[in-house]
Amino acid sequence: MSSHDPDKVKDLYHTLHSHLPSEPALRVKTIENLLVEKGYLDQQTIDNWIEVYSEDIGPKRGAQVIARAWLDQEFKQRLLTDASEAIDDYGFLGKATAHLKALENTDSVHNLVVCTLCSCYPFSLLGMAPNWYKTAAYRSRAVREPRAVLKEFGVDLDDQVEVRVYDSTAELRYLVIPQRPLGTEDYSQQQLAGLVTRNSMIGTDRDLAKNMGG
Ligand code: FE
């Protein structure tokens, strides 16, 4: 015999809905299908594009830039002065970094990047934006309660550390320069790049020493 338990019904509802694609995802899929159907795009092009941005570019380009900045003070200065000019060296394709500002984390400052309006992101440097970056919850809470959001990402900051939140736009995007972990004096640029996480360049990760292993 089953009885009606409103809590169970609510749980079931949430469980089912958590498996459905988000509304923007469904909308994008519908537009994509229409464009393919009308012959403006073909599926192979879309698949190739997604593969390049998620597999080849990923956050690896950004990690290379950070590792170089850690090793080369002159490059770091150029990055902080005009990040778009500095990364021109690499000739990365894509317009999403045409106006890029680098933000340096220090012992007393932590930078966090959000796009409150939509999901502006330096994708030619960091690849595809993570899904959480596009959620309404992150976009609103990163501004309202950045410390609580950071804590949920595992970044537990002392009260003395100032949190600066930057709102990306289509005109200006940001790259956080995380702190180089102590004890990496002997690391090669490649090894250093291996420590840099995507989230650390958005600001939802801070202590990279945990990636040193051993
Ligand atoms: Fe945006």
Coordinates of C-alpha atoms and ligand atoms in Angstrom, one line a residue:
M1 CA 0.0 0.0 0.0
S2 CA 1.5 3.4 -0.9
S3 CA 0.7 6.6 0.8
H4 CA 1.2 10.1 -0.6
D5 CA 4.3 11.7 0.9
P6 CA 4.7 15.2 -0.4
D7 CA 8.4 15.2 0.5
K8 CA 8.9 12.1 -1.6
V9 CA 7.1 13.6 -4.5
K10 CA 9.2 16.7 -4.2
D11 CA 12.4 14.6 -4.1
L12 CA 11.2 12.7 -7.2
Y13 CA 10.4 15.9 -9.0
H14 CA 13.9 17.3 -8.3
T15 CA 15.6 14.0 -9.2
L16 CA 13.8 13.9 -12.6
H17 CA 14.5 17.5 -13.3
S18 CA 18.2 17.3 -12.4
H19 CA 18.6 14.8 -15.3
L20 CA 16.9 17.1 -17.9
P21 CA 19.1 19.5 -19.9
S22 CA 18.8 23.1 -18.7
E23 CA 16.5 25.4 -20.5
P24 CA 19.3 27.3 -22.3
A25 CA 20.8 24.0 -23.4
L26 CA 17.4 22.9 -24.9
R27 CA 17.1 26.3 -26.6
V28 CA 20.6 26.1 -28.1
K29 CA 19.9 22.6 -29.3
T30 CA 16.6 23.7 -31.0
I31 CA 18.4 26.6 -32.8
E32 CA 21.2 24.3 -33.8
N33 CA 18.7 21.8 -35.3
L34 CA 17.0 24.6 -37.2
L35 CA 20.2 25.9 -38.6
V36 CA 21.3 22.4 -39.7
E37 CA 17.8 21.7 -41.2
K38 CA 17.8 25.0 -43.2
G39 CA 21.3 24.2 -44.5
Y40 CA 23.1 27.2 -42.8
L41 CA 25.4 24.8 -40.8
D42 CA 26.3 21.2 -41.0
Q43 CA 26.6 18.9 -38.1
Q44 CA 30.2 18.0 -38.8
T45 CA 31.3 21.6 -38.6
I46 CA 29.6 22.0 -35.2
D47 CA 31.2 18.8 -33.9
N48 CA 34.6 19.8 -35.1
W49 CA 34.3 23.2 -33.5
I50 CA 33.2 21.7 -30.2
E51 CA 36.0 19.2 -30.3
V52 CA 38.7 21.8 -30.9
Y53 CA 37.5 24.1 -28.1
S54 CA 37.0 21.3 -25.5
E55 CA 39.9 19.0 -26.4
D56 CA 42.6 20.9 -28.1
I57 CA 42.3 24.3 -26.6
G58 CA 40.8 23.5 -23.2
P59 CA 42.5 25.5 -20.5
K60 CA 45.9 24.5 -21.7
R61 CA 46.6 27.7 -23.6
G62 CA 45.9 29.7 -20.5
A63 CA 48.1 27.5 -18.4
Q64 CA 51.0 28.1 -20.8
V65 CA 50.5 31.8 -20.4
I66 CA 50.4 31.6 -16.6
A67 CA 53.5 29.4 -16.4
R68 CA 55.5 31.8 -18.6
A69 CA 54.4 34.8 -16.5
W70 CA 55.6 33.0 -13.4
L71 CA 59.1 32.5 -15.0
D72 CA 59.4 35.7 -17.0
Q73 CA 58.9 38.9 -15.1
E74 CA 59.0 41.0 -18.2
F75 CA 56.3 38.9 -19.8
K76 CA 54.2 39.2 -16.6
Q77 CA 54.5 42.9 -16.7
R78 CA 53.3 43.0 -20.3
L79 CA 50.5 40.7 -19.3
L80 CA 49.4 43.0 -16.5
T81 CA 49.8 46.1 -18.7
D82 CA 47.9 44.9 -21.7
A83 CA 47.1 41.2 -21.7
S84 CA 45.7 41.2 -25.2
E85 CA 49.0 42.6 -26.6
A86 CA 51.0 40.1 -24.5
I87 CA 49.2 37.0 -25.7
D88 CA 49.4 38.2 -29.3
D89 CA 52.8 36.4 -29.2
Y90 CA 50.9 33.1 -29.4
G91 CA 48.7 34.0 -32.3
F92 CA 45.7 32.2 -30.8
L93 CA 42.7 32.2 -33.1
G94 CA 39.5 33.6 -31.8
K95 CA 38.3 37.0 -31.0
A96 CA 37.2 36.4 -27.4
T97 CA 40.5 37.7 -26.0
A98 CA 40.8 40.9 -28.1
H99 CA 40.3 42.9 -24.9
L100 CA 41.7 41.0 -22.1
K101 CA 42.8 42.1 -18.6
A102 CA 45.0 40.1 -16.4
L103 CA 44.3 40.1 -12.6
E104 CA 47.1 39.0 -10.3
N105 CA 46.3 37.1 -7.1
T106 CA 48.6 38.0 -4.1
D107 CA 48.7 36.9 -0.4
S108 CA 46.2 39.7 0.3
V109 CA 44.1 39.8 -2.8
H110 CA 41.9 37.2 -4.5
N111 CA 40.3 37.9 -7.8
L112 CA 37.1 36.2 -9.0
V113 CA 35.6 36.5 -12.5
V114 CA 31.9 36.2 -13.4
C115 CA 29.7 37.4 -16.2
T116 CA 26.5 38.6 -14.5
L117 CA 24.7 39.2 -17.7
C118 CA 25.4 36.0 -19.7
S119 CA 28.6 33.9 -19.9
C120 CA 31.4 36.1 -21.4
Y121 CA 34.6 34.1 -21.1
P122 CA 38.0 34.2 -22.8
F123 CA 37.3 31.0 -24.7
S124 CA 40.3 31.3 -27.1
L125 CA 42.5 31.0 -24.0
L126 CA 40.5 28.8 -21.7
G127 CA 38.4 26.7 -24.1
M128 CA 34.7 26.1 -23.4
A129 CA 33.2 27.7 -20.3
P130 CA 32.2 25.3 -17.6
N131 CA 28.5 24.8 -17.2
W132 CA 28.5 26.3 -13.6
Y133 CA 29.9 29.6 -15.0
K134 CA 26.7 30.0 -17.0
T135 CA 24.2 29.2 -14.3
A136 CA 22.0 31.9 -12.8
A137 CA 23.1 30.9 -9.3
Y138 CA 26.8 31.5 -10.0
R139 CA 26.2 34.7 -11.9
S140 CA 24.2 36.3 -9.1
R141 CA 25.9 34.8 -6.0
A142 CA 29.5 35.5 -7.2
V143 CA 28.6 39.1 -6.7
R144 CA 26.4 38.9 -3.7
E145 CA 28.3 36.4 -1.6
P146 CA 31.7 35.7 -3.2
R147 CA 33.2 34.3 -0.1
A148 CA 30.4 31.7 0.3
V149 CA 30.7 30.8 -3.4
L150 CA 34.5 30.4 -3.0
K151 CA 34.0 28.2 0.0
E152 CA 31.8 25.9 -2.0
F153 CA 34.6 25.6 -4.6
G154 CA 37.0 24.7 -1.7
V155 CA 38.6 28.1 -1.5
D156 CA 38.5 29.1 2.2
L157 CA 39.9 32.6 2.5
D158 CA 41.1 34.3 5.7
D159 CA 39.2 37.5 6.5
Q160 CA 42.3 39.5 5.7
V161 CA 42.3 38.5 2.1
E162 CA 40.4 41.0 0.0
V163 CA 38.1 39.4 -2.6
R164 CA 37.7 41.4 -5.9
V165 CA 34.9 40.4 -8.2
Y166 CA 35.2 41.3 -11.9
D167 CA 32.2 41.3 -14.2
S168 CA 33.1 40.2 -17.8
T169 CA 31.4 41.7 -20.8
A170 CA 31.6 41.0 -24.5
E171 CA 34.1 44.0 -24.7
L172 CA 36.4 43.1 -21.8
R173 CA 37.2 39.7 -20.4
Y174 CA 39.5 38.7 -17.6
L175 CA 42.3 36.2 -16.8
V176 CA 43.3 35.5 -13.2
I177 CA 47.0 35.0 -12.6
P178 CA 47.1 32.5 -9.7
Q179 CA 50.0 32.5 -7.3
R180 CA 52.9 30.3 -8.1
P181 CA 53.1 27.6 -5.4
L182 CA 56.2 27.7 -3.2
G183 CA 58.7 24.9 -3.8
T184 CA 58.5 25.0 -7.5
E185 CA 61.8 26.8 -8.1
D186 CA 63.1 23.8 -10.1
Y187 CA 60.0 23.3 -12.2
S188 CA 60.2 23.6 -16.0
Q189 CA 57.6 25.8 -17.7
Q190 CA 55.8 22.6 -18.8
Q191 CA 55.7 21.3 -15.2
L192 CA 54.4 24.7 -14.0
A193 CA 51.7 24.8 -16.6
G194 CA 50.6 21.3 -15.4
L195 CA 49.8 22.9 -12.0
V196 CA 47.5 25.5 -13.3
T197 CA 43.8 24.6 -13.3
R198 CA 41.1 26.2 -15.4
N199 CA 39.3 27.3 -12.3
S200 CA 42.4 29.0 -10.9
M201 CA 42.3 31.3 -14.0
I202 CA 38.6 32.1 -13.3
G203 CA 39.2 32.6 -9.6
T204 CA 37.3 29.6 -8.2
D205 CA 40.5 27.8 -7.3
R206 CA 43.5 29.4 -5.4
D207 CA 46.0 27.1 -3.8
L208 CA 47.8 25.2 -6.6
A209 CA 50.3 23.6 -4.3
K210 CA 47.8 20.7 -4.0
N211 CA 48.5 19.7 -7.6
M212 CA 52.3 19.2 -6.9
G213 CA 51.8 15.6 -5.8
G214 CA 54.5 13.6 -4.1
Ligands
FE1 FE 28.4 37.4 -21.0

